[in-house]
PDB file of C-alpha atoms in Angstrom:
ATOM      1  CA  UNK A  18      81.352 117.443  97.856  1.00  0.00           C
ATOM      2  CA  UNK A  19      81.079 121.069  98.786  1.00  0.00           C
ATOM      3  CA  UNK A  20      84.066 122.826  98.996  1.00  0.00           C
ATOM      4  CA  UNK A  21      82.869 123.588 102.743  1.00  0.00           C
ATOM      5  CA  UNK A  22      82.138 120.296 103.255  1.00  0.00           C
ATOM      6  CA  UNK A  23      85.664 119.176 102.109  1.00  0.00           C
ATOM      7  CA  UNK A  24      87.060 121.328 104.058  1.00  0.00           C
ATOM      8  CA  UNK A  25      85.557 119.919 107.475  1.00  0.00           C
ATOM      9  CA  UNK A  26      86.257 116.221 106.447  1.00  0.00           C
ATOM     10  CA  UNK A  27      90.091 117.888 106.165  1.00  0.00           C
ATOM     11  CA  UNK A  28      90.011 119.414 109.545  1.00  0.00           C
ATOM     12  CA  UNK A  29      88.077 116.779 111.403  1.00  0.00           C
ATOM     13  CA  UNK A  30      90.180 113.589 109.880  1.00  0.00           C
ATOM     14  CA  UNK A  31      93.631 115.405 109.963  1.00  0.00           C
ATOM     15  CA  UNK A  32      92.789 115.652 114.064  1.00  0.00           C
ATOM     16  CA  UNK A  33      92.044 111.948 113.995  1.00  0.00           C
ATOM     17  CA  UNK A  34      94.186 109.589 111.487  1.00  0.00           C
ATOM     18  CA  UNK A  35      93.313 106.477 112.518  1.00  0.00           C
ATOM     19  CA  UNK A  36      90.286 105.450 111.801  1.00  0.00           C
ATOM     20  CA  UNK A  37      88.407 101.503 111.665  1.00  0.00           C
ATOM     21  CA  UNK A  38      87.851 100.706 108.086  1.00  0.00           C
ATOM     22  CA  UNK A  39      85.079  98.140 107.715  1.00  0.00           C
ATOM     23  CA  UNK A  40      84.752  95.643 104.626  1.00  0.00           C
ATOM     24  CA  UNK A  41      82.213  92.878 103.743  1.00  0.00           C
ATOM     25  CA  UNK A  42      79.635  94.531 105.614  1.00  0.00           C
ATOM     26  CA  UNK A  43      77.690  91.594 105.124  1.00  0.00           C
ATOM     27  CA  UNK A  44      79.751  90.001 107.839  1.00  0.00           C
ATOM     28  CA  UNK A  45      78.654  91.054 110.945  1.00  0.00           C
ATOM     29  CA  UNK A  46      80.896  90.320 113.776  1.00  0.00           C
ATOM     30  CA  UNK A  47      84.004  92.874 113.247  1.00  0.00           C
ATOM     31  CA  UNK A  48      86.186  90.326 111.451  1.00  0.00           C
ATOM     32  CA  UNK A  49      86.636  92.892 108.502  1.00  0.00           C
ATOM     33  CA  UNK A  50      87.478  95.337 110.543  1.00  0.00           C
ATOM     34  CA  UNK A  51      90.869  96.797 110.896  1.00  0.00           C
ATOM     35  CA  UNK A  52      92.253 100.210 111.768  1.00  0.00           C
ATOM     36  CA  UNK A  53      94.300 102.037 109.160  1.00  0.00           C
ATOM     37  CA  UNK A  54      96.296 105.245 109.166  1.00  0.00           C
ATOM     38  CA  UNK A  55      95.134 108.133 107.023  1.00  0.00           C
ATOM     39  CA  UNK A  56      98.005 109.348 104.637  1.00  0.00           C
ATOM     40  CA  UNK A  57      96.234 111.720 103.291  1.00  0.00           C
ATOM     41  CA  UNK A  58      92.817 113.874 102.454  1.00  0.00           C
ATOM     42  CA  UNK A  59      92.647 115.049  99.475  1.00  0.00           C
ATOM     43  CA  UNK A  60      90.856 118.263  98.091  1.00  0.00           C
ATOM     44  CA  UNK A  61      88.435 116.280  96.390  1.00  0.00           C
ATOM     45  CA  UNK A  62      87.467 114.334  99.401  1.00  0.00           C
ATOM     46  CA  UNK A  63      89.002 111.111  99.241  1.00  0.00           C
ATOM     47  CA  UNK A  64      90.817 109.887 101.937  1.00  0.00           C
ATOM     48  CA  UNK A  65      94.319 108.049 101.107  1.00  0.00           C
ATOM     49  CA  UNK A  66      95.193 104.509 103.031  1.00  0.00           C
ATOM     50  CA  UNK A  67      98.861 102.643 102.330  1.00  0.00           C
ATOM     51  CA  UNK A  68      98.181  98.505 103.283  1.00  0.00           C
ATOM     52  CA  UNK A  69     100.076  95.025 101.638  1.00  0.00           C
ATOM     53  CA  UNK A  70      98.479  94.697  98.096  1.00  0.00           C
ATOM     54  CA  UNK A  71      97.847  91.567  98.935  1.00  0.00           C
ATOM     55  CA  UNK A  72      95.863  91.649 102.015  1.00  0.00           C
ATOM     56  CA  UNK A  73      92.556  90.060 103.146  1.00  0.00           C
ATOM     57  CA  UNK A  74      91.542  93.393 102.879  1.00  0.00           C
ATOM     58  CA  UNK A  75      92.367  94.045  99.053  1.00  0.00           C
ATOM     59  CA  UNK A  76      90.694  90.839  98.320  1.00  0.00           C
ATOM     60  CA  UNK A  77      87.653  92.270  99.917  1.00  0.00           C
ATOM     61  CA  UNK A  78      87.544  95.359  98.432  1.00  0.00           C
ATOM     62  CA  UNK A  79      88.167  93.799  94.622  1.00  0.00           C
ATOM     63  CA  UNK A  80      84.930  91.416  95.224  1.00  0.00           C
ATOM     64  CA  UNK A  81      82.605  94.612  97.388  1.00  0.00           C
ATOM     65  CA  UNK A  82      84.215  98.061  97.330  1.00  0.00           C
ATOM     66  CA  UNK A  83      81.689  99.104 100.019  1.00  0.00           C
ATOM     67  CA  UNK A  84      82.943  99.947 103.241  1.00  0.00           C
ATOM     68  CA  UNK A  85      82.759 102.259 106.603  1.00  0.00           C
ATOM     69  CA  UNK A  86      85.017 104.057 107.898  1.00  0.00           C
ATOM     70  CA  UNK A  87      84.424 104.962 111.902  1.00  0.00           C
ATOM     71  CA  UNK A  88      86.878 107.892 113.709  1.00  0.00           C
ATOM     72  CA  UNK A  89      87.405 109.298 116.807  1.00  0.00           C
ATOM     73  CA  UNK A  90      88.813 111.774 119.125  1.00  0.00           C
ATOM     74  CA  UNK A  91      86.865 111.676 122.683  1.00  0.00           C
ATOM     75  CA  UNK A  92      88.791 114.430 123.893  1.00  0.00           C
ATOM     76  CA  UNK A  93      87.593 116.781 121.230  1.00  0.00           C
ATOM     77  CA  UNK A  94      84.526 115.028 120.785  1.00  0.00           C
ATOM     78  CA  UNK A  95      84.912 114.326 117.428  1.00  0.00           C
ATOM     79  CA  UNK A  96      83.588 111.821 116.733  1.00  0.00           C
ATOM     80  CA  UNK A  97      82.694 110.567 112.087  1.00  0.00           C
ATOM     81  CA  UNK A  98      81.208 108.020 110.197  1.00  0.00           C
ATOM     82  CA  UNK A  99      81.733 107.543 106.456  1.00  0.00           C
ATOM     83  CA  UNK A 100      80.191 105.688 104.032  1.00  0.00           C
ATOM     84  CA  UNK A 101      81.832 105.141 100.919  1.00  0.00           C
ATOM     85  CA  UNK A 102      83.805 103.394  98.100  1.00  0.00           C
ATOM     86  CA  UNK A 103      87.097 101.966  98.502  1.00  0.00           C
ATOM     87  CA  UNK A 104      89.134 101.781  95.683  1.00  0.00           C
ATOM     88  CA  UNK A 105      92.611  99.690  95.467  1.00  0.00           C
ATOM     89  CA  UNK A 106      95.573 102.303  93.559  1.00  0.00           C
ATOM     90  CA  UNK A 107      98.465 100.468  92.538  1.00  0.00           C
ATOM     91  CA  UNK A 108      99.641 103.534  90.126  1.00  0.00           C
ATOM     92  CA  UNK A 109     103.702 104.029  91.377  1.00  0.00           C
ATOM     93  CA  UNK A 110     103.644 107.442  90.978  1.00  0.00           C
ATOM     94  CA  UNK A 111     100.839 108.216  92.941  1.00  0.00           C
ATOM     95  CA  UNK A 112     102.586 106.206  95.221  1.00  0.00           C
ATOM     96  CA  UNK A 113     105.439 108.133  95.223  1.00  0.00           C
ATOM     97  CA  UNK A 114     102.990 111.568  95.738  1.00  0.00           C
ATOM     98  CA  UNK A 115     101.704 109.943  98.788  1.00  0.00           C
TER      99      UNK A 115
END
């Protein structure tokens, strides 16, 4: 990512923070879907998520780490779509950053 385009993703997901992460994309009738609170975007781009290590969702990301994430804010209309990786973090101190 740009540092420009970083920058935007920033500004337009700090407005949001909640987004609807979507797993198993092979699924197609919103079952894998959940909304999730952004902790964090960092200067590289990725966007930070907290959730129970040993959710549904964790087990879907360890078997596909594909995902969508859709977010919102009619009133600004701001409205993003990302695709991406997801990536499970279990490091304590990074944690702790967060």
């Amino acid at each position: 990512m740009t540092k420009s385009s970083t920058y935007k993703l920033k500004s337009l997901v700090d407005n949001i923070l909640i987004c609807v992460f979507c797993t198993d994309l092979k699924i197609d009738d919103g079952s894998t879907s959940r909304t999730m609170s952004v902790i964090k975007v960092c200067d590289q781009g990725n966007i930070w998520f907290f959730g129970e290590n040993s959710s549904d969702k964790n087990k879907v990301i360890a078997a596909d780490k594909n995902g969508h994430h859709f977010f919102e804010h009619p009133a600004k209309s701001n409205y993003l779509v990302l695709i991406g990786e997801a990536k499970i973090i279990l490091d304590k101190e990074k944690i702790k950053e967060l």
